[in-house]
């Protein structure tokens, strides 16, 4: 059993993933961090130097490499399930959980640190809001292909604990 957390940028995949991994005693990997470590440069640099298509190929490559063993939680990048057959691949190799976080929370979180995310660089607050709603329309079909759709209503929700309580049995705990 493995868990892949999917969802928009700022939906809480890394934060929830780390916490859930602690609760389960499993390993945690953030796919973006892993990719940056392996490539020796930031995602910003990869986008700027080699373009988005190259980044998507690397993302798929490292997605396949990251699952060295069961009992691992992978926080994927927001676009990962939306390219190639990544979503189907994740569904075949583990339990996919979509963190369905409302636009208001995403905007709140993403308005700071946009310079670290190539898709958000240089946007104003209102452009960010429009970008998130447009991209969510484009990506929802992919995200909703996850095995579990987990609705988040409140930024303070203890998502990892709730997931643990709900899925401990399925996950074999
Ligand atoms: C992206 C999300 C980012 C990162 C890259 C592209 C996207 O990951 O992979 O900047 O296309 O949504 P996070 O969701 O971890 O921010």
Tab-separated table of C-alpha atoms and ligand atoms in Angstrom:
chain	number	residue	atom	x	y	z
A	1	UNK	CA	0.000	0.000	0.000
A	2	UNK	CA	1.153	3.491	-0.885
A	3	UNK	CA	-0.605	6.813	-0.727
A	4	UNK	CA	-0.407	9.533	-3.373
A	5	UNK	CA	-1.749	12.908	-2.304
A	6	UNK	CA	-2.945	14.968	-5.223
A	7	UNK	CA	-4.540	18.402	-5.527
A	8	UNK	CA	-3.952	21.997	-6.457
A	9	UNK	CA	-0.898	24.005	-5.333
A	10	UNK	CA	-1.516	25.108	-1.757
A	11	UNK	CA	-4.066	22.376	-1.067
A	12	UNK	CA	-1.918	21.059	1.802
A	13	UNK	CA	-0.438	17.900	0.239
A	14	UNK	CA	3.025	18.256	1.801
A	15	UNK	CA	1.817	19.371	5.199
A	16	UNK	CA	-0.851	16.668	5.428
A	17	UNK	CA	1.463	14.051	3.934
A	18	UNK	CA	4.182	14.621	6.530
A	19	UNK	CA	1.730	14.473	9.395
A	20	UNK	CA	-0.066	11.399	8.070
A	21	UNK	CA	3.253	9.640	7.559
A	22	UNK	CA	4.118	10.330	11.219
A	23	UNK	CA	0.791	8.907	12.355
A	24	UNK	CA	1.242	5.780	10.244
A	25	UNK	CA	4.979	5.408	10.851
A	26	UNK	CA	5.528	5.432	7.070
A	27	UNK	CA	8.050	7.298	4.933
A	28	UNK	CA	7.149	10.593	3.330
A	29	UNK	CA	8.444	11.996	0.043
A	30	UNK	CA	7.616	15.309	-1.557
A	31	UNK	CA	7.919	14.684	-5.305
A	32	UNK	CA	8.961	18.293	-6.094
A	33	UNK	CA	11.714	18.209	-3.448
A	34	UNK	CA	12.904	14.809	-4.650
A	35	UNK	CA	13.006	16.023	-8.254
A	36	UNK	CA	14.936	19.165	-7.273
A	37	UNK	CA	17.445	17.135	-5.239
A	38	UNK	CA	17.998	14.628	-8.020
A	39	UNK	CA	18.333	17.296	-10.709
A	40	UNK	CA	20.414	19.633	-8.539
A	41	UNK	CA	18.364	22.723	-9.461
A	42	UNK	CA	15.088	24.350	-8.537
A	43	UNK	CA	11.783	23.839	-10.349
A	44	UNK	CA	11.894	27.538	-11.223
A	45	UNK	CA	15.238	27.022	-12.955
A	46	UNK	CA	14.034	23.910	-14.777
A	47	UNK	CA	11.002	25.795	-16.115
A	48	UNK	CA	13.115	28.821	-17.054
A	49	UNK	CA	15.984	26.897	-18.650
A	50	UNK	CA	14.247	23.903	-20.256
A	51	UNK	CA	10.527	24.737	-20.317
A	52	UNK	CA	7.347	23.246	-18.929
A	53	UNK	CA	7.302	20.185	-21.208
A	54	UNK	CA	10.703	19.103	-19.977
A	55	UNK	CA	9.607	19.590	-16.365
A	56	UNK	CA	6.564	17.343	-16.969
A	57	UNK	CA	8.810	14.598	-18.361
A	58	UNK	CA	11.087	14.821	-15.326
A	59	UNK	CA	8.073	14.809	-13.033
A	60	UNK	CA	6.832	11.564	-14.570
A	61	UNK	CA	10.299	10.041	-14.475
A	62	UNK	CA	10.733	10.760	-10.742
A	63	UNK	CA	7.178	9.742	-9.933
A	64	UNK	CA	8.077	6.283	-11.239
A	65	UNK	CA	11.362	6.274	-9.335
A	66	UNK	CA	10.105	7.513	-5.999
A	67	UNK	CA	8.117	4.454	-4.999
A	68	UNK	CA	10.964	2.274	-3.913
A	69	UNK	CA	8.906	0.446	-1.298
A	70	UNK	CA	5.362	0.150	0.103
A	71	UNK	CA	4.395	2.183	3.175
A	72	UNK	CA	5.282	5.461	1.563
A	73	UNK	CA	3.289	8.653	1.211
A	74	UNK	CA	4.023	10.796	-1.826
A	75	UNK	CA	2.920	14.428	-2.016
A	76	UNK	CA	2.804	15.099	-5.756
A	77	UNK	CA	3.025	18.451	-7.539
A	78	UNK	CA	-0.290	20.090	-8.432
A	79	UNK	CA	0.028	19.254	-12.113
A	80	UNK	CA	1.331	15.690	-11.769
A	81	UNK	CA	-1.993	13.824	-12.166
A	82	UNK	CA	-2.941	15.974	-15.181
A	83	UNK	CA	-0.187	14.847	-17.549
A	84	UNK	CA	0.480	11.612	-19.440
A	85	UNK	CA	-1.072	8.571	-17.741
A	86	UNK	CA	0.211	9.681	-14.305
A	87	UNK	CA	-3.179	9.496	-12.624
A	88	UNK	CA	-3.912	5.973	-13.882
A	89	UNK	CA	-0.396	4.950	-12.955
A	90	UNK	CA	-0.829	6.244	-9.401
A	91	UNK	CA	-4.208	4.532	-9.156
A	92	UNK	CA	-2.541	1.270	-10.110
A	93	UNK	CA	0.316	1.679	-7.642
A	94	UNK	CA	-1.444	2.935	-4.541
A	95	UNK	CA	-4.313	4.865	-3.020
A	96	UNK	CA	-4.796	8.317	-4.524
A	97	UNK	CA	-6.346	10.944	-2.279
A	98	UNK	CA	-7.464	14.283	-3.693
A	99	UNK	CA	-7.334	17.130	-1.182
A	100	UNK	CA	-10.234	19.205	-2.452
A	101	UNK	CA	-9.494	22.594	-0.929
A	102	UNK	CA	-11.726	25.629	-1.620
A	103	UNK	CA	-10.478	28.504	-3.792
A	104	UNK	CA	-10.632	30.910	-0.857
A	105	UNK	CA	-8.111	28.853	1.142
A	106	UNK	CA	-5.897	28.246	-1.911
A	107	UNK	CA	-5.764	31.980	-2.667
A	108	UNK	CA	-4.995	32.846	0.948
A	109	UNK	CA	-2.094	30.419	1.025
A	110	UNK	CA	-0.713	31.017	-2.474
A	111	UNK	CA	-0.635	34.800	-2.418
A	112	UNK	CA	2.614	34.616	-0.439
A	113	UNK	CA	5.659	33.002	-2.015
A	114	UNK	CA	4.351	33.100	-5.607
A	115	UNK	CA	7.901	33.711	-6.810
A	116	UNK	CA	8.778	30.104	-5.902
A	117	UNK	CA	6.099	28.710	-8.193
A	118	UNK	CA	6.728	29.173	-11.919
A	119	UNK	CA	3.025	29.138	-12.829
A	120	UNK	CA	2.234	31.956	-10.393
A	121	UNK	CA	5.158	34.312	-10.845
A	122	UNK	CA	4.310	37.987	-11.280
A	123	UNK	CA	0.557	37.683	-10.708
A	124	UNK	CA	-1.503	40.187	-8.765
A	125	UNK	CA	-3.947	38.963	-6.124
A	126	UNK	CA	-6.888	39.152	-8.576
A	127	UNK	CA	-4.960	37.473	-11.380
A	128	UNK	CA	-4.072	34.725	-8.928
A	129	UNK	CA	-7.728	34.221	-8.021
A	130	UNK	CA	-8.762	34.003	-11.703
A	131	UNK	CA	-5.865	31.698	-12.480
A	132	UNK	CA	-6.854	29.314	-9.690
A	133	UNK	CA	-10.501	29.133	-10.751
A	134	UNK	CA	-9.628	28.637	-14.438
A	135	UNK	CA	-7.013	25.981	-13.711
A	136	UNK	CA	-9.331	24.174	-11.322
A	137	UNK	CA	-11.947	23.887	-14.074
A	138	UNK	CA	-9.270	22.511	-16.384
A	139	UNK	CA	-7.878	20.079	-13.819
A	140	UNK	CA	-10.930	18.938	-11.873
A	141	UNK	CA	-11.593	15.944	-14.103
A	142	UNK	CA	-8.136	14.633	-13.336
A	143	UNK	CA	-8.262	15.374	-9.619
A	144	UNK	CA	-11.674	13.780	-9.351
A	145	UNK	CA	-10.296	10.579	-10.814
A	146	UNK	CA	-8.630	9.943	-7.441
A	147	UNK	CA	-9.811	6.942	-5.429
A	148	UNK	CA	-10.702	9.200	-2.508
A	149	UNK	CA	-11.943	12.779	-2.741
A	150	UNK	CA	-11.383	14.495	0.568
A	151	UNK	CA	-13.268	17.757	1.017
A	152	UNK	CA	-11.560	20.389	3.123
A	153	UNK	CA	-13.805	23.109	4.518
A	154	UNK	CA	-11.676	24.906	7.007
A	155	UNK	CA	-8.006	25.942	6.920
A	156	UNK	CA	-7.644	24.713	10.500
A	157	UNK	CA	-9.117	21.282	9.816
A	158	UNK	CA	-6.946	18.448	11.160
A	159	UNK	CA	-6.896	16.676	7.823
A	160	UNK	CA	-4.110	14.178	8.538
A	161	UNK	CA	-5.783	13.034	11.764
A	162	UNK	CA	-9.148	12.714	10.010
A	163	UNK	CA	-7.606	10.744	7.148
A	164	UNK	CA	-5.840	8.523	9.633
A	165	UNK	CA	-9.037	7.874	11.582
A	166	UNK	CA	-11.000	7.173	8.394
A	167	UNK	CA	-8.491	5.076	6.567
A	168	UNK	CA	-6.398	3.349	9.237
A	169	UNK	CA	-8.338	0.150	8.648
A	170	UNK	CA	-8.150	0.250	4.847
A	171	UNK	CA	-4.454	1.063	5.051
A	172	UNK	CA	-3.952	-1.885	7.399
A	173	UNK	CA	-3.317	-0.173	10.726
B	1	LIG	C1	2.717	22.800	-10.286
B	1	LIG	C2	2.722	22.630	-8.926
B	1	LIG	C3	3.945	22.670	-8.123
B	1	LIG	C4	5.168	22.264	-8.956
B	1	LIG	C5	5.226	23.068	-10.206
B	1	LIG	C6	3.978	22.962	-11.079
B	1	LIG	C7	1.426	22.761	-11.023
B	1	LIG	O1	3.822	21.787	-7.008
B	1	LIG	O2	5.136	20.902	-9.266
B	1	LIG	O3	5.447	24.406	-9.830
B	1	LIG	O4	1.432	22.581	-12.252
B	1	LIG	O5	0.364	22.876	-10.365
B	1	LIG	P1	2.945	22.123	-5.666
B	1	LIG	O6	1.544	21.692	-5.942
B	1	LIG	O7	3.606	21.280	-4.632
B	1	LIG	O8	3.078	23.576	-5.414
